[in-house]
PDB file of C-alpha atoms in Angstrom:
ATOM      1  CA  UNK A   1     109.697 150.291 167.971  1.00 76.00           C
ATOM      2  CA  UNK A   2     109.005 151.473 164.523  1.00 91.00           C
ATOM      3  CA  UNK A   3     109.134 148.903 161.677  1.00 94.00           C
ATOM      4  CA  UNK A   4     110.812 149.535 158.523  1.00 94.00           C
ATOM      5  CA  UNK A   5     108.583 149.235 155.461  1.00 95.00           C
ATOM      6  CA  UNK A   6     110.264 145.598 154.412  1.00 97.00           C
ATOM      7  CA  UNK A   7     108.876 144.478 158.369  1.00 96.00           C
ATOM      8  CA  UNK A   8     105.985 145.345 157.433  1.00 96.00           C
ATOM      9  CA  UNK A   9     105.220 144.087 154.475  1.00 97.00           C
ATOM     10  CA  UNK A  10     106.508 141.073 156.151  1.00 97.00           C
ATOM     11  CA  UNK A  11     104.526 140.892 158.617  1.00 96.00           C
ATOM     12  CA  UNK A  12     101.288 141.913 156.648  1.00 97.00           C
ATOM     13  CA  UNK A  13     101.889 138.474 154.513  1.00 97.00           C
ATOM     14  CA  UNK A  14     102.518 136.397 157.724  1.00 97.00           C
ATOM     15  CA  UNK A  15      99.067 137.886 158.782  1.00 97.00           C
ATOM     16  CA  UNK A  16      98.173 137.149 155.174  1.00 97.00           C
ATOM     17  CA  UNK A  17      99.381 133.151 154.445  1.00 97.00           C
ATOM     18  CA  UNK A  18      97.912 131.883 157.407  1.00 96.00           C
ATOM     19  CA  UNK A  19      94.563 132.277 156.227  1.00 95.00           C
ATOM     20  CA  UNK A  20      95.225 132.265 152.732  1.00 96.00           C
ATOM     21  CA  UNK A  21      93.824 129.008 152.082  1.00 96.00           C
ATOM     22  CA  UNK A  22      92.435 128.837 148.687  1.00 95.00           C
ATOM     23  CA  UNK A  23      96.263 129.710 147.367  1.00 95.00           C
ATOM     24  CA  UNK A  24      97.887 127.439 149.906  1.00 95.00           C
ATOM     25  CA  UNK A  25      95.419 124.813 147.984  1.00 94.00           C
ATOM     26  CA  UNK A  26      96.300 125.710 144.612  1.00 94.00           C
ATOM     27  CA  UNK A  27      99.910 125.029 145.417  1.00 95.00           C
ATOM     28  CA  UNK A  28     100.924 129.336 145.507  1.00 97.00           C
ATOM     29  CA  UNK A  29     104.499 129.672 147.626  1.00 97.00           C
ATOM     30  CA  UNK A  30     105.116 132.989 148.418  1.00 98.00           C
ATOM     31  CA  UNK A  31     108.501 133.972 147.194  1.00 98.00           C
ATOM     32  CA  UNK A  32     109.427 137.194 148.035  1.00 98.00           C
ATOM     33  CA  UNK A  33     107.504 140.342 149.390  1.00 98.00           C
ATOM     34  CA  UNK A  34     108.173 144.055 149.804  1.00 98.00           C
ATOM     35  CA  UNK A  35     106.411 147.174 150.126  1.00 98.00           C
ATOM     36  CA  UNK A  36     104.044 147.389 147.033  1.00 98.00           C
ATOM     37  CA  UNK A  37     105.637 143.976 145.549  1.00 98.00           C
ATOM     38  CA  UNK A  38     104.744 140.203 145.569  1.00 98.00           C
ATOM     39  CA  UNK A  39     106.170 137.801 143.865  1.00 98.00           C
ATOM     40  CA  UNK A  40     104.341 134.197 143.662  1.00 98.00           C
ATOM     41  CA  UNK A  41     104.709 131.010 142.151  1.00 98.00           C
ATOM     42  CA  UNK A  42     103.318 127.463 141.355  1.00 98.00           C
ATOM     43  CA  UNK A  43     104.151 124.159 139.533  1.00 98.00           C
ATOM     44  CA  UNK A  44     101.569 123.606 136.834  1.00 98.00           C
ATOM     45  CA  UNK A  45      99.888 120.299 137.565  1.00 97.00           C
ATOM     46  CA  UNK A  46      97.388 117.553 135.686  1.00 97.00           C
ATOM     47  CA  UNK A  47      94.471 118.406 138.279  1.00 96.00           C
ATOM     48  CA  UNK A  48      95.286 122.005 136.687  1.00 97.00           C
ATOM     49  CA  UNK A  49      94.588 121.738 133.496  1.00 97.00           C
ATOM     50  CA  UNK A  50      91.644 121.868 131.073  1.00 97.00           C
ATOM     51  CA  UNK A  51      90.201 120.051 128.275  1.00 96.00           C
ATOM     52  CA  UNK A  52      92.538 121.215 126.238  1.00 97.00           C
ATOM     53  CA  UNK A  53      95.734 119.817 128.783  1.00 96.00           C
ATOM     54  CA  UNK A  54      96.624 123.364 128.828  1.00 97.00           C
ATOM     55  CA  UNK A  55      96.451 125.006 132.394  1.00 98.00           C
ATOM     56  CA  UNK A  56      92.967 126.288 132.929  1.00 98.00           C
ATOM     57  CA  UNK A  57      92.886 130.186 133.310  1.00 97.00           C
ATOM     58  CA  UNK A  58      91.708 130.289 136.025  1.00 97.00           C
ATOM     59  CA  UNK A  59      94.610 128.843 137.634  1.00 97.00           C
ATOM     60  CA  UNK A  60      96.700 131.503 136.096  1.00 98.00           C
ATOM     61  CA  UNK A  61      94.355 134.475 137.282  1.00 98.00           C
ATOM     62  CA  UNK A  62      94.574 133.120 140.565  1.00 97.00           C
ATOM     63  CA  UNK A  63      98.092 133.193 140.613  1.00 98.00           C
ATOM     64  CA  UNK A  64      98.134 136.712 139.782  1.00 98.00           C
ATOM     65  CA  UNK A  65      95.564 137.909 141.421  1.00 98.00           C
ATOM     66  CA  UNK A  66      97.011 136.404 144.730  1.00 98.00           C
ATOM     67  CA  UNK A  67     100.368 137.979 143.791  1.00 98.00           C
ATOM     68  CA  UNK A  68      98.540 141.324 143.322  1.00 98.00           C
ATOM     69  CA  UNK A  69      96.467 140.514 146.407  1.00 98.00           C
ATOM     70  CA  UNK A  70      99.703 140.717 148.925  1.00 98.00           C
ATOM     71  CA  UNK A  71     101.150 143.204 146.794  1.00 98.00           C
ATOM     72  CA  UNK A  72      98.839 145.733 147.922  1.00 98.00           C
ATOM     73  CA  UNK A  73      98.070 144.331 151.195  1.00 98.00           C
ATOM     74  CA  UNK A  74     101.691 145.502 152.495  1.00 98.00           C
ATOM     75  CA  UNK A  75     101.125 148.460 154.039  1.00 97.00           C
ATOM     76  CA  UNK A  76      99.403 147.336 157.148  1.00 97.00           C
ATOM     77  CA  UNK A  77      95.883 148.352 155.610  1.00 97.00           C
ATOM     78  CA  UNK A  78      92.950 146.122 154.779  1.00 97.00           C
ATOM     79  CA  UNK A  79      93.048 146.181 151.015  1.00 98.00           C
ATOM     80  CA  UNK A  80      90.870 144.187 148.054  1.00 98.00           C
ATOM     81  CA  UNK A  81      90.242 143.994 144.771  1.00 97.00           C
ATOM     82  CA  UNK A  82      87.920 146.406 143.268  1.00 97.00           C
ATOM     83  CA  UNK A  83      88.540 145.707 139.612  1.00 98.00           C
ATOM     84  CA  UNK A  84      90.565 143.032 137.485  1.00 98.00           C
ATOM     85  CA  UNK A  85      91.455 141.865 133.954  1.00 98.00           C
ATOM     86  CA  UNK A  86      93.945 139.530 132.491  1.00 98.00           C
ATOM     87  CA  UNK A  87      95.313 138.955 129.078  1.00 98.00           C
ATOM     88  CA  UNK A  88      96.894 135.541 128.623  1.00 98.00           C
ATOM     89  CA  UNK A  89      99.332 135.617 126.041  1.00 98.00           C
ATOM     90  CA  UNK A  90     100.819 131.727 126.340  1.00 98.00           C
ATOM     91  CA  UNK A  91      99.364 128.667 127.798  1.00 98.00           C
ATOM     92  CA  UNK A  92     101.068 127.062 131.014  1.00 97.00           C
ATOM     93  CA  UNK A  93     101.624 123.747 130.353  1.00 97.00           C
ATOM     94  CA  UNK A  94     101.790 120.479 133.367  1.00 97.00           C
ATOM     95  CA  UNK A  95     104.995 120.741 134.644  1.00 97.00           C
ATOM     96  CA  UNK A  96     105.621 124.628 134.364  1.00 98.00           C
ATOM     97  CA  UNK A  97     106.772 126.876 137.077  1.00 98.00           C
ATOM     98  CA  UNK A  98     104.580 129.925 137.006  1.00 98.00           C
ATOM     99  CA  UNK A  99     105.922 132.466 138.320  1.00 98.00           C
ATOM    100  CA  UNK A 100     103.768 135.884 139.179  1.00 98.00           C
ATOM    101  CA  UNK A 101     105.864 139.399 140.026  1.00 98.00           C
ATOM    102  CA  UNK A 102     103.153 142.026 140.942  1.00 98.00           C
ATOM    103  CA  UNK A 103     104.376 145.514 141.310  1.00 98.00           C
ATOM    104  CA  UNK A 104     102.912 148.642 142.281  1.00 98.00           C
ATOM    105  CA  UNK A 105     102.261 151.304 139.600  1.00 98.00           C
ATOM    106  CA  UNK A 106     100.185 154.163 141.627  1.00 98.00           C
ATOM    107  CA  UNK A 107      98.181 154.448 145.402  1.00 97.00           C
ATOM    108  CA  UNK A 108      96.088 157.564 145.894  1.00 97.00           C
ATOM    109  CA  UNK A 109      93.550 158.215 148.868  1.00 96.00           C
ATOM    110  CA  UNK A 110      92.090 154.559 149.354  1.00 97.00           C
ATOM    111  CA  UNK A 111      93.119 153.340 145.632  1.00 98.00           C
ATOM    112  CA  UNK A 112      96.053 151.114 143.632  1.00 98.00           C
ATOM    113  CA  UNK A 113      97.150 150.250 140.102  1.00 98.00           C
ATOM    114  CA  UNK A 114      98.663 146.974 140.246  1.00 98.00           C
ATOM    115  CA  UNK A 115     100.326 145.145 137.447  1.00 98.00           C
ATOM    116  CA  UNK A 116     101.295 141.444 137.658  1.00 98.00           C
ATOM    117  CA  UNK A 117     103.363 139.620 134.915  1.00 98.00           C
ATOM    118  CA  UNK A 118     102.990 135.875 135.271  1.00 98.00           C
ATOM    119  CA  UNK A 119     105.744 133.690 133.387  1.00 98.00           C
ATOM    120  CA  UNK A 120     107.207 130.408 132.688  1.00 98.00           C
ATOM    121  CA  UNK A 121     110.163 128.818 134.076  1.00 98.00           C
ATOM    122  CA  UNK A 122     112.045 130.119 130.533  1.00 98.00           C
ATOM    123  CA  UNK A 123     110.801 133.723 131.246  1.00 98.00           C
ATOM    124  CA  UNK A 124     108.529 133.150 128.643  1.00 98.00           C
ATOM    125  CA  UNK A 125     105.341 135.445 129.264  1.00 98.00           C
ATOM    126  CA  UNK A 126     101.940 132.876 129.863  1.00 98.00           C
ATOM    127  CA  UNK A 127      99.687 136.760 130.719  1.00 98.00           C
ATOM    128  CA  UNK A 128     100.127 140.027 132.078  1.00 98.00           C
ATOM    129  CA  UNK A 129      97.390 141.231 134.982  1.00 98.00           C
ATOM    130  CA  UNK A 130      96.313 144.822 136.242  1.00 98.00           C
ATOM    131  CA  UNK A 131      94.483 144.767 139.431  1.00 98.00           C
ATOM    132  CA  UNK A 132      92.759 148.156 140.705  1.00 98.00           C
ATOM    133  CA  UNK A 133      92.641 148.075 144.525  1.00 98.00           C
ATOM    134  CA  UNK A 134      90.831 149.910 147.470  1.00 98.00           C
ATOM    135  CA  UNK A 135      91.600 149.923 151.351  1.00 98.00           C
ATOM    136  CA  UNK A 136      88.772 149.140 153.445  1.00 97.00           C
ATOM    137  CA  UNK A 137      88.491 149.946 157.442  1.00 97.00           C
ATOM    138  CA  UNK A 138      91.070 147.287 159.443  1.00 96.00           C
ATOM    139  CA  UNK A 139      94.867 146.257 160.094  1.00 96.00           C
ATOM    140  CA  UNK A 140      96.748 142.904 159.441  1.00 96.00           C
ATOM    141  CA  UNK A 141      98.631 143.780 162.551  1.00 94.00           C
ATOM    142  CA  UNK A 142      98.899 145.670 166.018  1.00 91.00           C
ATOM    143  CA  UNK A 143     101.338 148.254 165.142  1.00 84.00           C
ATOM    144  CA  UNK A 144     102.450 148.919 168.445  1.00 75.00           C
ATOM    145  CA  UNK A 145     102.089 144.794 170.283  1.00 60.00           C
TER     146      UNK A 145
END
């Protein structure tokens, strides 16, 4: 039986979460996920936060990068980050929902342009992320099991 793109995308974050541990750790839930789209997000918390009680960076690039990272991971292909940058535009403050929407601006041969827009619970923009991408050899899934 042929899945539809949604099922797999689906199923490619399934594959994904369970060994996603360093954004299980950071406190990432997955919130929705679609072919070329990811959205994440995560409650801003004291052990996230720097020495200027602002959330570290770090944190934030995380986020996005994560969001970008099942983004382009839902097509059933083995996909990773070849280049990224970030420009933070707000500081996320303890207590803040972060949220990161990552959507797909172009594949070609075994390449992506990601963008990810990470904001506040207000919709207020805290940095916006472009992640370039390339597909390596491997599946998330048996097609056909």
């Amino acid at each position: 039986m042929q899945l539809s793109p949604q099922e797999t995308a689906e199923r490619c974050a399934q594959a994904m979460w369970a060994r996603d541990d360093a954004s299980q750790w950071l406190g990432c839930k997955l919130v929705a996920i679609g072919p070329g789209t990811a959205t994440m997000s995560m409650t801003v918390e004291k052990h996230h936060t720097n020495g200027h009680d602002i959330c570290h960076g770090g944190f934030i690039f995380t986020l996005a990068d994560s969001a970008f990272a099942f983004a382009c991971n839902s097509y059933n292909q083995i996909v990773l980050a070849q280049q990224n940058s970030i420009t933070f535009v707000a500081p996320g403050k303890t207590g803040d929902r972060l949220t990161a929407e990552a959507h797909e601006v172009a594949r070609f041969g075994r390449s992506g342009i990601y963008d990810v827009r990470v904001c506040d619970q207000d919709g207020k923009l805290i940095a916006e992320f472009r992640g370039n991408s390339r597909v390596i050899q491997g599946k998330h899934f048996e097609e056909n099991a």
